[in-house]
Each structure stands twice: as structure tokens, then as C-alpha cells.
mmCIF file of C-alpha atoms in Angstrom:
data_model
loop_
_atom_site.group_PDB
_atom_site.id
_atom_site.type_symbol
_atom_site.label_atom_id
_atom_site.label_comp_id
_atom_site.label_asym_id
_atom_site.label_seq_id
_atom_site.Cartn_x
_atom_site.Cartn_y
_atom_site.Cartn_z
ATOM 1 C CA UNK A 1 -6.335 -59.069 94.008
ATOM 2 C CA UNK A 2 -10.021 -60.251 94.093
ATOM 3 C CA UNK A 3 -9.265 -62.765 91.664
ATOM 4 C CA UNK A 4 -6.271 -64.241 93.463
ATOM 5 C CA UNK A 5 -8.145 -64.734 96.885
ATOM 6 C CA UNK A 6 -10.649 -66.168 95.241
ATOM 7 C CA UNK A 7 -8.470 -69.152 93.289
ATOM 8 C CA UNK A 8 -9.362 -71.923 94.131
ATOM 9 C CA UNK A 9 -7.616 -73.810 91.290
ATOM 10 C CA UNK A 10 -4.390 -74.231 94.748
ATOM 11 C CA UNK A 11 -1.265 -74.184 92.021
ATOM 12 C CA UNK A 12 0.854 -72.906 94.742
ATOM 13 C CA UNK A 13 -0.556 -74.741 97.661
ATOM 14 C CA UNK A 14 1.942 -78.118 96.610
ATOM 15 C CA UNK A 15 4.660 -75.799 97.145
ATOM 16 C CA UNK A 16 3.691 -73.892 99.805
ATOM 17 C CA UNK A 17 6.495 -75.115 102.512
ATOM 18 C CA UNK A 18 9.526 -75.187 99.987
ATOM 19 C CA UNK A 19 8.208 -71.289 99.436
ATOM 20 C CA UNK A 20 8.460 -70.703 103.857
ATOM 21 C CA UNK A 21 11.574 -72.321 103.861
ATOM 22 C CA UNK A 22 13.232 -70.464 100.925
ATOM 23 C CA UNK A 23 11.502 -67.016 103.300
ATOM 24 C CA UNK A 24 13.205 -68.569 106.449
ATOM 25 C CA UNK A 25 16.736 -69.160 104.592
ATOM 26 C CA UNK A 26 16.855 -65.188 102.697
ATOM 27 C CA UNK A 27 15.502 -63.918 106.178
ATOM 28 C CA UNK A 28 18.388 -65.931 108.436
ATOM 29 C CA UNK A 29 20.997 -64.499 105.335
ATOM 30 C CA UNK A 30 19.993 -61.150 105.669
ATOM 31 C CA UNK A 31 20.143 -61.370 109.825
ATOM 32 C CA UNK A 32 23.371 -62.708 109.437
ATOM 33 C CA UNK A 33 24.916 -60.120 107.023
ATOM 34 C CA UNK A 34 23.569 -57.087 109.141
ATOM 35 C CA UNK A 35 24.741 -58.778 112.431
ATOM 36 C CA UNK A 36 28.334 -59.647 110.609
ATOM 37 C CA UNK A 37 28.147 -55.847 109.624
ATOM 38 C CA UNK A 38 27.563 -54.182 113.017
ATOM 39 C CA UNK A 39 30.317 -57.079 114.393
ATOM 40 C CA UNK A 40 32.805 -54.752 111.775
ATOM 41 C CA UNK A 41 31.480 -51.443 112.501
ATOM 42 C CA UNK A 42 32.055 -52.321 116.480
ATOM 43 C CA UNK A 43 35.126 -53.438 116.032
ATOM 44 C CA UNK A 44 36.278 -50.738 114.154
ATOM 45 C CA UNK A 45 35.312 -48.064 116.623
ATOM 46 C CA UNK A 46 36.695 -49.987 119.423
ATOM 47 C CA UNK A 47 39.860 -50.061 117.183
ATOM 48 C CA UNK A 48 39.330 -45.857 116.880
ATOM 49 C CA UNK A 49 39.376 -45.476 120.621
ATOM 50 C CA UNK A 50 41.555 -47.371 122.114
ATOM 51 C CA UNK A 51 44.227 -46.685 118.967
ATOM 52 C CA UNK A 52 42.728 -42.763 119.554
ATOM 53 C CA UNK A 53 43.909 -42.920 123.737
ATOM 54 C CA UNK A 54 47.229 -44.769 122.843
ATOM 55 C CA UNK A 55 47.646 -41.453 120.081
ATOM 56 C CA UNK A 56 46.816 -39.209 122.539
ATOM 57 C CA UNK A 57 49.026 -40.442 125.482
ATOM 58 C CA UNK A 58 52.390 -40.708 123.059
ATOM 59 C CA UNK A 59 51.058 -36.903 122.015
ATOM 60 C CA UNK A 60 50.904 -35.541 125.816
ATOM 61 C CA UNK A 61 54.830 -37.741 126.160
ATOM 62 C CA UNK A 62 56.450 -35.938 122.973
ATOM 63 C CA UNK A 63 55.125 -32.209 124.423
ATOM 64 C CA UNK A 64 56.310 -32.688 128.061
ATOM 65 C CA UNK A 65 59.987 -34.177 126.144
ATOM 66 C CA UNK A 66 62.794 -32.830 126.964
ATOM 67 C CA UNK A 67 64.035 -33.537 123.365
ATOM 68 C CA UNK A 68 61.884 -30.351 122.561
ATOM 69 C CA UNK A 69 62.185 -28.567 125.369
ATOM 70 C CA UNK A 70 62.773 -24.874 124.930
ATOM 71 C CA UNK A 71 63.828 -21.943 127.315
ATOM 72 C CA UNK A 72 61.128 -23.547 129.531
ATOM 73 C CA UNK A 73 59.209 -26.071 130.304
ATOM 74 C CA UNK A 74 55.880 -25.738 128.689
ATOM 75 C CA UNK A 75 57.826 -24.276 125.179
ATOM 76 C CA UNK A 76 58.859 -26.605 122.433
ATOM 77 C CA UNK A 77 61.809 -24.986 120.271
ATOM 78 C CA UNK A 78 61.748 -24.800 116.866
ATOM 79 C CA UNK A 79 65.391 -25.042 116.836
ATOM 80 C CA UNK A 80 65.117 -28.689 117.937
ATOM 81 C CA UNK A 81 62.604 -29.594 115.465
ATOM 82 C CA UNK A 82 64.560 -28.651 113.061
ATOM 83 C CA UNK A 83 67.125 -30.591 114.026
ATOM 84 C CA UNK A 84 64.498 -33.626 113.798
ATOM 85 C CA UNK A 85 62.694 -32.895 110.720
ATOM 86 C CA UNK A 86 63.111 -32.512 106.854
ATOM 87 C CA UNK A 87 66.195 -33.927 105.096
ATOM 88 C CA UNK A 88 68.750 -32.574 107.259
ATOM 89 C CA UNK A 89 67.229 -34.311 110.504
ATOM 90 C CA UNK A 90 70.308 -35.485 112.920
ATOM 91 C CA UNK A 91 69.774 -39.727 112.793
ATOM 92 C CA UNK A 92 71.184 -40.006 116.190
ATOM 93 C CA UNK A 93 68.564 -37.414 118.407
ATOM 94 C CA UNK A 94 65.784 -39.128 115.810
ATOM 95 C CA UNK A 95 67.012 -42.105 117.024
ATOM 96 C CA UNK A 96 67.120 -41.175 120.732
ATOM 97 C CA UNK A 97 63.162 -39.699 120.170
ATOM 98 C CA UNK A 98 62.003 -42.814 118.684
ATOM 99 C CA UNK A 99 63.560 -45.034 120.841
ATOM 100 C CA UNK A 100 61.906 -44.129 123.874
ATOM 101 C CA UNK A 101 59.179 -45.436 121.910
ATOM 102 C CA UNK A 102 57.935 -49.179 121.783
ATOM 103 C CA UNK A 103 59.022 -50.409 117.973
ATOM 104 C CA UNK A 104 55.746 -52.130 117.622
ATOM 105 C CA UNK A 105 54.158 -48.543 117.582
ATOM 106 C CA UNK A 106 53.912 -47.065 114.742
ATOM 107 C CA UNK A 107 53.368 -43.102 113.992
ATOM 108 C CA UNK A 108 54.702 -40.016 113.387
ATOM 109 C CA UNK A 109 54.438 -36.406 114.709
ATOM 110 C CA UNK A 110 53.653 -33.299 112.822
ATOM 111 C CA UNK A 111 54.160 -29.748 114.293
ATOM 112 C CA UNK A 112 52.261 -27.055 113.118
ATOM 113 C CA UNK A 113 52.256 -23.401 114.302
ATOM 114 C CA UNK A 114 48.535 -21.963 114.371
ATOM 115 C CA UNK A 115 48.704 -19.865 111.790
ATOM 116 C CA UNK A 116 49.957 -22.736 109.592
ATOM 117 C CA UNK A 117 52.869 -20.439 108.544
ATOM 118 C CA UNK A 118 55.511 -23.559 110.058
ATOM 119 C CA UNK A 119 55.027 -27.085 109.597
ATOM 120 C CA UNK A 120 57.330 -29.915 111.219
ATOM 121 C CA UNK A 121 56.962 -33.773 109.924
ATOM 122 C CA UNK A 122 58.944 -35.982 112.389
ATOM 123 C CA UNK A 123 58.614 -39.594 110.887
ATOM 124 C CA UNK A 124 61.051 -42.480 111.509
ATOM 125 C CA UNK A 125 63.784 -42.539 108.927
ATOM 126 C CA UNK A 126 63.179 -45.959 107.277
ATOM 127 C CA UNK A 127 59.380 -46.734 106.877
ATOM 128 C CA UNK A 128 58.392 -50.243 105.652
ATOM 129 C CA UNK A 129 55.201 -51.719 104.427
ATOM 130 C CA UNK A 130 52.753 -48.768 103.622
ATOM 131 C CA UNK A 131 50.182 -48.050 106.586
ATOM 132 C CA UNK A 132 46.614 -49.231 106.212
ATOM 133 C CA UNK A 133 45.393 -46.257 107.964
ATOM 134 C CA UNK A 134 45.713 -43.805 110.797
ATOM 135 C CA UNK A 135 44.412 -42.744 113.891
ATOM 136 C CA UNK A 136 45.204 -39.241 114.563
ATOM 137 C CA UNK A 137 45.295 -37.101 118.453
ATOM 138 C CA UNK A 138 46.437 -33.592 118.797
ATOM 139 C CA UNK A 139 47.230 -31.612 121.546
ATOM 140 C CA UNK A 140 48.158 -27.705 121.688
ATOM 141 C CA UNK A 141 51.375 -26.195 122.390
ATOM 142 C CA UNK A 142 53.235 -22.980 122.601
ATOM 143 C CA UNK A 143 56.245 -23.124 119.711
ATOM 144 C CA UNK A 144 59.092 -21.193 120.538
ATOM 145 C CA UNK A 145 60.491 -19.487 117.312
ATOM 146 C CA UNK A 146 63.415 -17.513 118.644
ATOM 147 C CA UNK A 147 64.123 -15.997 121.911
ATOM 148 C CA UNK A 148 61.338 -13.355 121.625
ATOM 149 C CA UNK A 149 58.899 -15.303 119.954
ATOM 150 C CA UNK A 150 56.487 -17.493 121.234
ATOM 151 C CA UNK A 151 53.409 -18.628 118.965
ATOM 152 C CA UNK A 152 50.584 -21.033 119.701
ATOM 153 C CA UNK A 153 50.640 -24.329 118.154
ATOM 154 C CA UNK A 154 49.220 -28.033 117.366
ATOM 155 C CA UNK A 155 51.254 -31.187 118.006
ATOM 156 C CA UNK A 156 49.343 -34.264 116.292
ATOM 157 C CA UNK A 157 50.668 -37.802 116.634
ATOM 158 C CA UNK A 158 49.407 -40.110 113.590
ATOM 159 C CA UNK A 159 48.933 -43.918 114.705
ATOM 160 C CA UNK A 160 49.666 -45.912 112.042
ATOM 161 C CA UNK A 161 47.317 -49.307 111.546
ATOM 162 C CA UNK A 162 49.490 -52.022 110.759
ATOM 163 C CA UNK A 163 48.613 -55.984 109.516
ATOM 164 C CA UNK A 164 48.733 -56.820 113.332
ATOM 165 C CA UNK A 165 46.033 -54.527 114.234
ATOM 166 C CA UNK A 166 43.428 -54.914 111.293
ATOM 167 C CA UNK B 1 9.506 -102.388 80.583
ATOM 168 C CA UNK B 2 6.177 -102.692 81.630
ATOM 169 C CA UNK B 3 7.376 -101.035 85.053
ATOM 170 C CA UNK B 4 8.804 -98.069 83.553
ATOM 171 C CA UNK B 5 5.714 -97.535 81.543
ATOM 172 C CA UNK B 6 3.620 -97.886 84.718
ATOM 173 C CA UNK B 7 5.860 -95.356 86.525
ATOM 174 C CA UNK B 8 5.487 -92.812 84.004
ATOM 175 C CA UNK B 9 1.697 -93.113 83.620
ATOM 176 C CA UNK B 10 1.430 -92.840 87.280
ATOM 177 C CA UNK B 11 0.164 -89.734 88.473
ATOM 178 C CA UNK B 12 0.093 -89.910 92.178
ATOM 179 C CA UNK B 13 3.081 -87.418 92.260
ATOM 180 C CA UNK B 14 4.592 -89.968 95.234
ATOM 181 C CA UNK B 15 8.036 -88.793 93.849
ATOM 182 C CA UNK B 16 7.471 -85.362 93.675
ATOM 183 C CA UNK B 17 6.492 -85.295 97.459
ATOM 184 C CA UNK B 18 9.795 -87.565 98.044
ATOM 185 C CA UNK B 19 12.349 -85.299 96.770
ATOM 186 C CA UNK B 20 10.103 -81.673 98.174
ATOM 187 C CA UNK B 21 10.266 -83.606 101.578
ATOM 188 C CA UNK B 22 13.876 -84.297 101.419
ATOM 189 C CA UNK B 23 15.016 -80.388 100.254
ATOM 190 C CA UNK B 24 13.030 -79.194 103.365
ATOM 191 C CA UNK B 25 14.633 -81.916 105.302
ATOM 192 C CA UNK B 26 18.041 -81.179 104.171
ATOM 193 C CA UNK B 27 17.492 -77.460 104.159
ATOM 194 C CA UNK B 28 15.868 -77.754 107.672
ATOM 195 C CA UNK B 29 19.394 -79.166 108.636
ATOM 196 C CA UNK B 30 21.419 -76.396 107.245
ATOM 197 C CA UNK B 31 19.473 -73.454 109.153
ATOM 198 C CA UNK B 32 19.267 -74.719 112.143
ATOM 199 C CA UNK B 33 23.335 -75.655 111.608
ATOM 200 C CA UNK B 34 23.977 -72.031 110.571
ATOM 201 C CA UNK B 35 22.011 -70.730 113.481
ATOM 202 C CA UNK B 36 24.025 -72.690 116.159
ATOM 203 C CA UNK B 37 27.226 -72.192 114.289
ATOM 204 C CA UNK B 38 26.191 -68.625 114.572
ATOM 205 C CA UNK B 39 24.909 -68.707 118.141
ATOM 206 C CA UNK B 40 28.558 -70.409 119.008
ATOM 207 C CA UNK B 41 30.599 -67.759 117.086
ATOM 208 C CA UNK B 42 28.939 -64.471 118.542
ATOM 209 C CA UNK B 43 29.673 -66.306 122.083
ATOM 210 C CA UNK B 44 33.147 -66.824 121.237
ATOM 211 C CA UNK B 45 33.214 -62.947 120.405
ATOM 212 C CA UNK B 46 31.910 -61.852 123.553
ATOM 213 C CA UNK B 47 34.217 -63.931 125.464
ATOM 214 C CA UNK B 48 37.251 -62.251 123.228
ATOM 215 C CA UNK B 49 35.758 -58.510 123.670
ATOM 216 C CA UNK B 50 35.987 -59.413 127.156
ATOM 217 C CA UNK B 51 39.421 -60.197 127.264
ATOM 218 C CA UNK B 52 40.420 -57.637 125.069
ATOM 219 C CA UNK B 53 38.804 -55.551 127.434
ATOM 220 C CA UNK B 54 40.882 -56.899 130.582
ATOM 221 C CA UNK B 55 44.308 -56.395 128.544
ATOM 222 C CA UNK B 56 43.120 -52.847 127.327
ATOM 223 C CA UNK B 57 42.678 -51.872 131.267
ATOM 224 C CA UNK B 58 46.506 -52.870 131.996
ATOM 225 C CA UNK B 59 47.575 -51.350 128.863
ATOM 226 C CA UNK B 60 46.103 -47.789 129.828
ATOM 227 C CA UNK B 61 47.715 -48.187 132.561
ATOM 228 C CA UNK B 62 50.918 -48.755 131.677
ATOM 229 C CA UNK B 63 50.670 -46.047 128.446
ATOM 230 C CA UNK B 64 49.445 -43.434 131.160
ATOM 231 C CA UNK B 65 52.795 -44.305 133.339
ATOM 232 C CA UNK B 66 54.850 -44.554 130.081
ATOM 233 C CA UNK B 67 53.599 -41.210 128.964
ATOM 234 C CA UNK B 68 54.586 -39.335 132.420
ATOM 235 C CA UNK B 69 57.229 -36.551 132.187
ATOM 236 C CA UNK B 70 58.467 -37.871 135.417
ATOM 237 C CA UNK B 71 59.551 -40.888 137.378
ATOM 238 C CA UNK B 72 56.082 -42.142 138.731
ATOM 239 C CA UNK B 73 54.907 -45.434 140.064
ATOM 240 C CA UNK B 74 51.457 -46.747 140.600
ATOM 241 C CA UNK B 75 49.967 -50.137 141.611
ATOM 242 C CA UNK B 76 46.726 -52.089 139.424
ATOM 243 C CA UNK B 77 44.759 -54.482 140.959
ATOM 244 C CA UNK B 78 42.797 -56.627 138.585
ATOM 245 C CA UNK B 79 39.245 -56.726 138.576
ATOM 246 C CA UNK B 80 37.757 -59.284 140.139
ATOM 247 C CA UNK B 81 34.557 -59.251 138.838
ATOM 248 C CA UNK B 82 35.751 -59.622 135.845
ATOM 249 C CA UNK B 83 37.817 -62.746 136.581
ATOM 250 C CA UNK B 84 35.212 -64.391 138.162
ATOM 251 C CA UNK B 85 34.073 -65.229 134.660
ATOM 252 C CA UNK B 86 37.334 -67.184 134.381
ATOM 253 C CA UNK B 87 38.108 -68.615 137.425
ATOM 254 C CA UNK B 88 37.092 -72.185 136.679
ATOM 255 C CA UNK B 89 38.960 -71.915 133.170
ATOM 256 C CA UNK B 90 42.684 -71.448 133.372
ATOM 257 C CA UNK B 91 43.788 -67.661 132.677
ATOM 258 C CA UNK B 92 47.557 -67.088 132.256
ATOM 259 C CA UNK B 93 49.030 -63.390 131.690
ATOM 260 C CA UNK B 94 52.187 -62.736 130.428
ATOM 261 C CA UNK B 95 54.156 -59.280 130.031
ATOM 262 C CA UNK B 96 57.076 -59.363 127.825
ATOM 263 C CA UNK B 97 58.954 -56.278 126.203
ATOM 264 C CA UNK B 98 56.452 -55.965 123.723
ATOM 265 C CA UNK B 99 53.104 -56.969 123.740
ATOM 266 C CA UNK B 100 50.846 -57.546 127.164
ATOM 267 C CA UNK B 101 49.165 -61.354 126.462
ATOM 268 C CA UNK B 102 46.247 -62.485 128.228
ATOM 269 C CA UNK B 103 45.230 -66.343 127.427
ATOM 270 C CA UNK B 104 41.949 -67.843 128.685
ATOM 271 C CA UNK B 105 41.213 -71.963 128.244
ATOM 272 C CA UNK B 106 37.773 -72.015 127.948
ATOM 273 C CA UNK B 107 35.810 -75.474 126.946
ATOM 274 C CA UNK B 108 39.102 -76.408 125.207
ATOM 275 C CA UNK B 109 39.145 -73.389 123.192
ATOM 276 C CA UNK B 110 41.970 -71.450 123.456
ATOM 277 C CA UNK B 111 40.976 -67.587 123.642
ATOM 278 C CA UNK B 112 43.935 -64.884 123.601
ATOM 279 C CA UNK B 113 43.744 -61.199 123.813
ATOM 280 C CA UNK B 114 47.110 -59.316 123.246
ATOM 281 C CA UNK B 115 48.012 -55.344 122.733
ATOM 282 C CA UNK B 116 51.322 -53.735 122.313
ATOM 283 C CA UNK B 117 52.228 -50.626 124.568
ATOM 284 C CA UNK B 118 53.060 -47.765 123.437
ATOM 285 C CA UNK B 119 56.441 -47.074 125.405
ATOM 286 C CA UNK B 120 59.119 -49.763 125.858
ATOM 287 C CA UNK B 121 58.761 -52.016 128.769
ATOM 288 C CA UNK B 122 61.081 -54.134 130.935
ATOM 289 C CA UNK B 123 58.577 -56.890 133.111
ATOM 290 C CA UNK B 124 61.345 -56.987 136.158
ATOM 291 C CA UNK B 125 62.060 -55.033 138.949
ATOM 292 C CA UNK B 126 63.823 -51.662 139.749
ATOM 293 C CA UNK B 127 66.528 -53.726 141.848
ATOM 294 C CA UNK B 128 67.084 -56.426 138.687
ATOM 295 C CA UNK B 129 67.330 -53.810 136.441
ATOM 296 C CA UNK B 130 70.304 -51.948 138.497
ATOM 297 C CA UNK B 131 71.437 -55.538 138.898
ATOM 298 C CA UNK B 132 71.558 -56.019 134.712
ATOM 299 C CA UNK B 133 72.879 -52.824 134.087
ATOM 300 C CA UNK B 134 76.180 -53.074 136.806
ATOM 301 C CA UNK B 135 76.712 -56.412 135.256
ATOM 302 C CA UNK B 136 77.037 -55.750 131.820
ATOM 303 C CA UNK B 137 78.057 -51.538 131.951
ATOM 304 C CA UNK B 138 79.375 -51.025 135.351
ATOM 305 C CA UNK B 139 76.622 -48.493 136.486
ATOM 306 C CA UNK B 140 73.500 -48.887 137.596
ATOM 307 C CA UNK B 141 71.884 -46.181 135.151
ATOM 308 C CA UNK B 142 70.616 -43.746 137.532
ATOM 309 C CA UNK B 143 70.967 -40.255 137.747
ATOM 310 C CA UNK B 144 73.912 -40.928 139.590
ATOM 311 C CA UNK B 145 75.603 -43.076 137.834
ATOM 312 C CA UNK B 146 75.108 -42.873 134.122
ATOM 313 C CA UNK B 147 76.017 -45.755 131.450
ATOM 314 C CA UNK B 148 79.206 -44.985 129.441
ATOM 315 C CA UNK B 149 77.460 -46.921 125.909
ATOM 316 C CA UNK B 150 74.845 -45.529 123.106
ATOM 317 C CA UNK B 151 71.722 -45.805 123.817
ATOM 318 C CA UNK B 152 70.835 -48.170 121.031
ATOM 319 C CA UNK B 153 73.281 -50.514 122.500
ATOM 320 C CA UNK B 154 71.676 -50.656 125.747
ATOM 321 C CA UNK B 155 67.904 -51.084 124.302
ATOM 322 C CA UNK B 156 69.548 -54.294 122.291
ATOM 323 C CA UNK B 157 70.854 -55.689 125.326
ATOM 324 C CA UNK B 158 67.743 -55.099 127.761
ATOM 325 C CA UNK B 159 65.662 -56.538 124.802
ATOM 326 C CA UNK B 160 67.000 -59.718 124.297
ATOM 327 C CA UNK B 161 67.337 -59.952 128.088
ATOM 328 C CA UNK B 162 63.493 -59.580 127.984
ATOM 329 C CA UNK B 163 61.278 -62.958 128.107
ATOM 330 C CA UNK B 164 57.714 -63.319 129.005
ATOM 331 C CA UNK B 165 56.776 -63.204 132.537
ATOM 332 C CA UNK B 166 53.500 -64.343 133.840
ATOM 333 C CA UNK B 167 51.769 -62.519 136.037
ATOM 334 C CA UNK B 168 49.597 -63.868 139.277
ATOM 335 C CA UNK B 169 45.817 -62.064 138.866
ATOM 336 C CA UNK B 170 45.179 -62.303 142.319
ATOM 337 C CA UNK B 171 47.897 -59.966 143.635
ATOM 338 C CA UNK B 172 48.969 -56.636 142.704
ATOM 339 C CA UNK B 173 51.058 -55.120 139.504
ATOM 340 C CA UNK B 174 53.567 -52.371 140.233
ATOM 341 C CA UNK B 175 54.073 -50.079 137.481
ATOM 342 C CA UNK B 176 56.890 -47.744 137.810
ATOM 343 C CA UNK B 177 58.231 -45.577 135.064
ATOM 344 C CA UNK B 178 62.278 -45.048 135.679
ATOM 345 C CA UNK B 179 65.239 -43.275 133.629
ATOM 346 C CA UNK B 180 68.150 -44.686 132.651
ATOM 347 C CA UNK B 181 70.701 -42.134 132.024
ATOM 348 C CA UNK B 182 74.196 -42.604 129.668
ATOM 349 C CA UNK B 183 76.635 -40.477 128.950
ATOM 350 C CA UNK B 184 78.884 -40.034 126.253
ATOM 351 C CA UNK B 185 81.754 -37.427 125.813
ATOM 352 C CA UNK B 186 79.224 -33.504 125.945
ATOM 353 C CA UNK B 187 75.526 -34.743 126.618
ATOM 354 C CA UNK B 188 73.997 -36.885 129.075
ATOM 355 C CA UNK B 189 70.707 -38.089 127.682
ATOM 356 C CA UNK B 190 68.007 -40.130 129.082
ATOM 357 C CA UNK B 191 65.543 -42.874 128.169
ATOM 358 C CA UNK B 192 62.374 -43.917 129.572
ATOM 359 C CA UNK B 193 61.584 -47.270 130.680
ATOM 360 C CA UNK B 194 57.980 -48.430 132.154
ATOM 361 C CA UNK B 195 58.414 -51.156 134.861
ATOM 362 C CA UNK B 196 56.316 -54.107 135.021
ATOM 363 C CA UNK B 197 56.258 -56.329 138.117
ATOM 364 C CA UNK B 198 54.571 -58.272 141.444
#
């Protein structure tokens, strides 16, 4: 270090501004990539939350619908998600459920009884292009089994990110 | 020849501090370029975040109507503040079936913000959508007097009924979330419909 201060032979000093330039350019680079990467990271999460309170508003729709309605108001039957899920699902009430439904939306709903012991995928019947990812909102409801039993439950929507939202 | 020889034998470096000069020149001119370029696009983002942030306001709104178990209606006023920002540029809005568009002109550059709702929307009034309905079905679709068709039937025809109508910012949106019921042979079913109008 002592030697290098004490040069004074000045074989960089020629170059000196090409060397504060070439600093300036990497520094203005690197400024620009972090500032490109927060832009992303922003956008994303704005993406999240908005997609999240669209999710969560279609959730609170589907619970209060009287598509699922059971013996009263606040139960969902299982009998009618039956009759909307697996392979067996009836096309014209999936119909009728999705088409309350914008067809720009993408998502579908899965039911789940706490204990994990019933699960219900309701998903529109012909899918297209593969989603690019999801937003997911749940909300808990009370699953009617049968007449005498009542069980406490999860209702999650899955918003599907689509070309016109990445 | 002579000259050539006298170039190479000279040693005052002149040409050396030619071309360094001109790189810093030239690079000089490409930073300060990609900093104004820069400067420029992270404006243009703020003014789109804004906008996006207008259209995400009337969205809610209508989602939170859309997503009501019952027939509700509510009124939005527009902020403003917020338009103050645009009131010397020209700022159209337009509601159509599906998507909510808000455009802004500003310094030539055309700026446009739009979101889809989540539940299906008809941008007319309760009284032209009674009006549709008796025309084409008979009944008006209310409780009432439920549509003999499918459902899917009706959706097609209230969707290609749909265009784009603008919307004035300075007066207020009525958002109304109605039924229409039909009725086939056992069931009568139901459909919600969220509507948009001044």
C-alpha cells in the first residue's frame, strides 16, 4: 500500500476519467437493475392483494349461495356438492354456479371438512390454457353431512393468473 | 510516405487523447440518455399505478355488491382528489360487460388502466333491463315474473346486448345488484346480475 501511494511513475493517471466513467456506467446498471427489481416485486404484491380481495369476495358469494344451501342458511350440504363435484357432477347446476360468475374470472372452489376426512373440487368442466399461478382466500363454514350432522369446514376459492393479468 | 513515418515516430499521444475524449463523450451521452429515459419511464409508472388505483376503487365496489347474498344497491362517487391530477388531460371511463376501462391522454401518451370484475355486469339501468327482457322473453325477470328460457340463453343474449358505456366522473355511479329469475318445468332458479349506471 505504501508503495502505491507513493508512485509517482502516474501509469494510471492518463486513464483516470475513462476509469470514473466506466464506475459511473456499472453504478447507474446496478441502480437500474435493483430499481427494475423492486418495480416487479411491487407489482407482484399489488397483483397478490387485489387478486387476494377479488378471491375472497367470490369465496364469501359461493358460502351465502343458495346453490349450497342446506337445511339452513348458514349450512352448505354435502348433498349438493356432490352433485357439483367429481366425475358425476350435473353440467347444468355447474353451469348455473359458474355462470353467475364473470367468464373472465378464473378459479375454482375446493371444500374441505376440518378434519380433512371430505374433500370437494368444484372446477369448471372444460379448462384451457394451463394457469400461471394462483391466488388462494378461504373462508370457514359449517358442512352439513346428513340431517344430524353438522361439521366445521374450509371453503377456499383459487384465482387463477391468466396471460391478461401477468 | 514520409508522413506516415512522421506519424508513427510521433509521440505526443494527440491521438490517443482524441479517441479517450470521444468514448467519454459518447459514453457521457448514453448515461445521461439512460437516466432520462429512466426518469421518463418510472413517471409513466406512477401515472399507471395511479390509474390502476382509480379502476381498483370501482372494481371493489362493484365485487363487494356482486358478492351480496341479497338484492343491494349503493352509490360511488369518484374521488376528486384524485382526478384533479387529470382534469386538464382528457379521462374517459367506460363499463362494459366485462372489464371496467379507465383511459387518461396525458402529453399525447395514451395511459389505460383496465380490471375485470368478478361477477357479470350489465352497465344499464334496472328499468332497461326489464325493458330488454319483456322484449325479447315476455317477462321482465323479476321475482314475479320469471323468464320461460335457460339460463345460458339469456346470459348470450344480455351479452351481446352489452357495449361499452362511458361514464361522466363528475356525477354519481349507482350500483345495484338484481336477480333475474327463469323458470323451467320443476325449479325456478336465479342469477345474479351487478348493475352499473348514472
Amino acid at each position: 500500500m505504501y508503495w502505491f501511494t507513493n508512485d509517482d511513475r502516474a501509469i494510471l493517471e492518463p486513464q483516470n476519467d475513462i476509469f470514473a466513467t466506466a464506475l459511473l456506467v456499472l453504478g447507474f446498471v446496478v441502480f437500474a437493475c435493483v430499481a427494475s427489481k423492486a418495480y416487479i416485486a411491487h407489482q407482484d404484491s399489488a397483483f397478490a392483494l387485489e387478486s387476494y380481495e377479488q378471491a375472497s369476495l367470490i369465496a364469501q358469494s359461493i358460502a351465502h349461495s343458495q346453490m349450497l344451501q342446506g337445511s339452513r342458511q348458514d349450512l352448505i350440504s354435502a348433498e349438493k356438492l356432490d352433485a357439483l363435484s367429481g366425475q358425476q357432477a350435473d353440467i347444468h347446476a355447474l353451469s348455473l354456479f359458474f355462470d353467475v360468475f364473470s367468464p373472465n374470472v378464473r378459479f375454482q372452489v375446493d371444500v374441505s371438512t376440518e378434519d380433512g376426512e371430505h374433500i370437494w373440487h368444484i372446477h369448471k368442466p372444460a379448462s384451457s390454457t394451463p394457469p400461471m399461478g394462483q391466488i388462494a382466500a378461504s373462508v370457514p363454514v359449517t358442512l352439513e353431512l346428513n340431517p344430524v350432522q353438522q361439521v366445521p369446514g374450509t371453503l377456499t376459492v383459487k384465482l387463477f393468473k391468466d396471460m391478461w393479468n401477468s | 510516405m514520409k508522413r506516415i513515418s512522421d506519424l508513427l515516430q510521433n509521440e505526443r499521444a494527440w491521438v490517443d487523447f482524441v479517441l479517450s475524449k470521444t468514448a467519454l463523450i459518447l459514453a457521457s451521452v448514453v448515461v445521461i440518455a439512460a437516466i432520462y429515459h429512466f426518469a421518463v419511464t418510472m413517471n409513466e409508472v406512477s401515472q399507471q399505478r395511479e390509474l390502476d388505483m382509480l379502476s381498483t376503487e370501482l372494481l371493489t365496489y362493484i365485487d363487494k355488491v356482486g358478492s351480496s347474498p341479497d338484492e343491494v344497491n349503493v352509490t360511488y362517487t369518484f374521488n376528486k382528489e384524485r382526478f384533479s391530477n387529470y382534469q386538464k388531460q382528457r379521462t374517459t371511463i367506460f363499463i362494459s360487460g366485462e372489464y371496467i376501462v379507465i383511459n387518461a391522454d396525458i402529453d399525447g401518451r395514451c395511459i389505460i388502466s383496465a380490471k375485470a370484475p368478478a361477477f357479470r355486469v350489465y352497465p344499464y339501468s334496472p328499468s332497461v333491463l326489464c325493458d330488454d327482457l319483456r322484449s325479447e322473453y315476455g317477462s321482465s325477470g323479476n321475482i314475479t315474473e320469471p323468464i320461460r328460457a335457460e339460463h345460458a340463453d339469456v346470459i348470450g343474449y344480455l351479452t351481446a346486448r352489452t357495449g361499452e358505456v362511458s361514464i361522466d366522473t363528475s356525477d354519481q355511479v349507482h350500483i345495484q345488484k338484481i336477480f333475474i329469475y327463469f323458470v323451467d318445468d320443476l325449479n325456478v332458479e336465479k342469477i345474479g346480475y351487478v348493475l352499473v349506471y348514472q
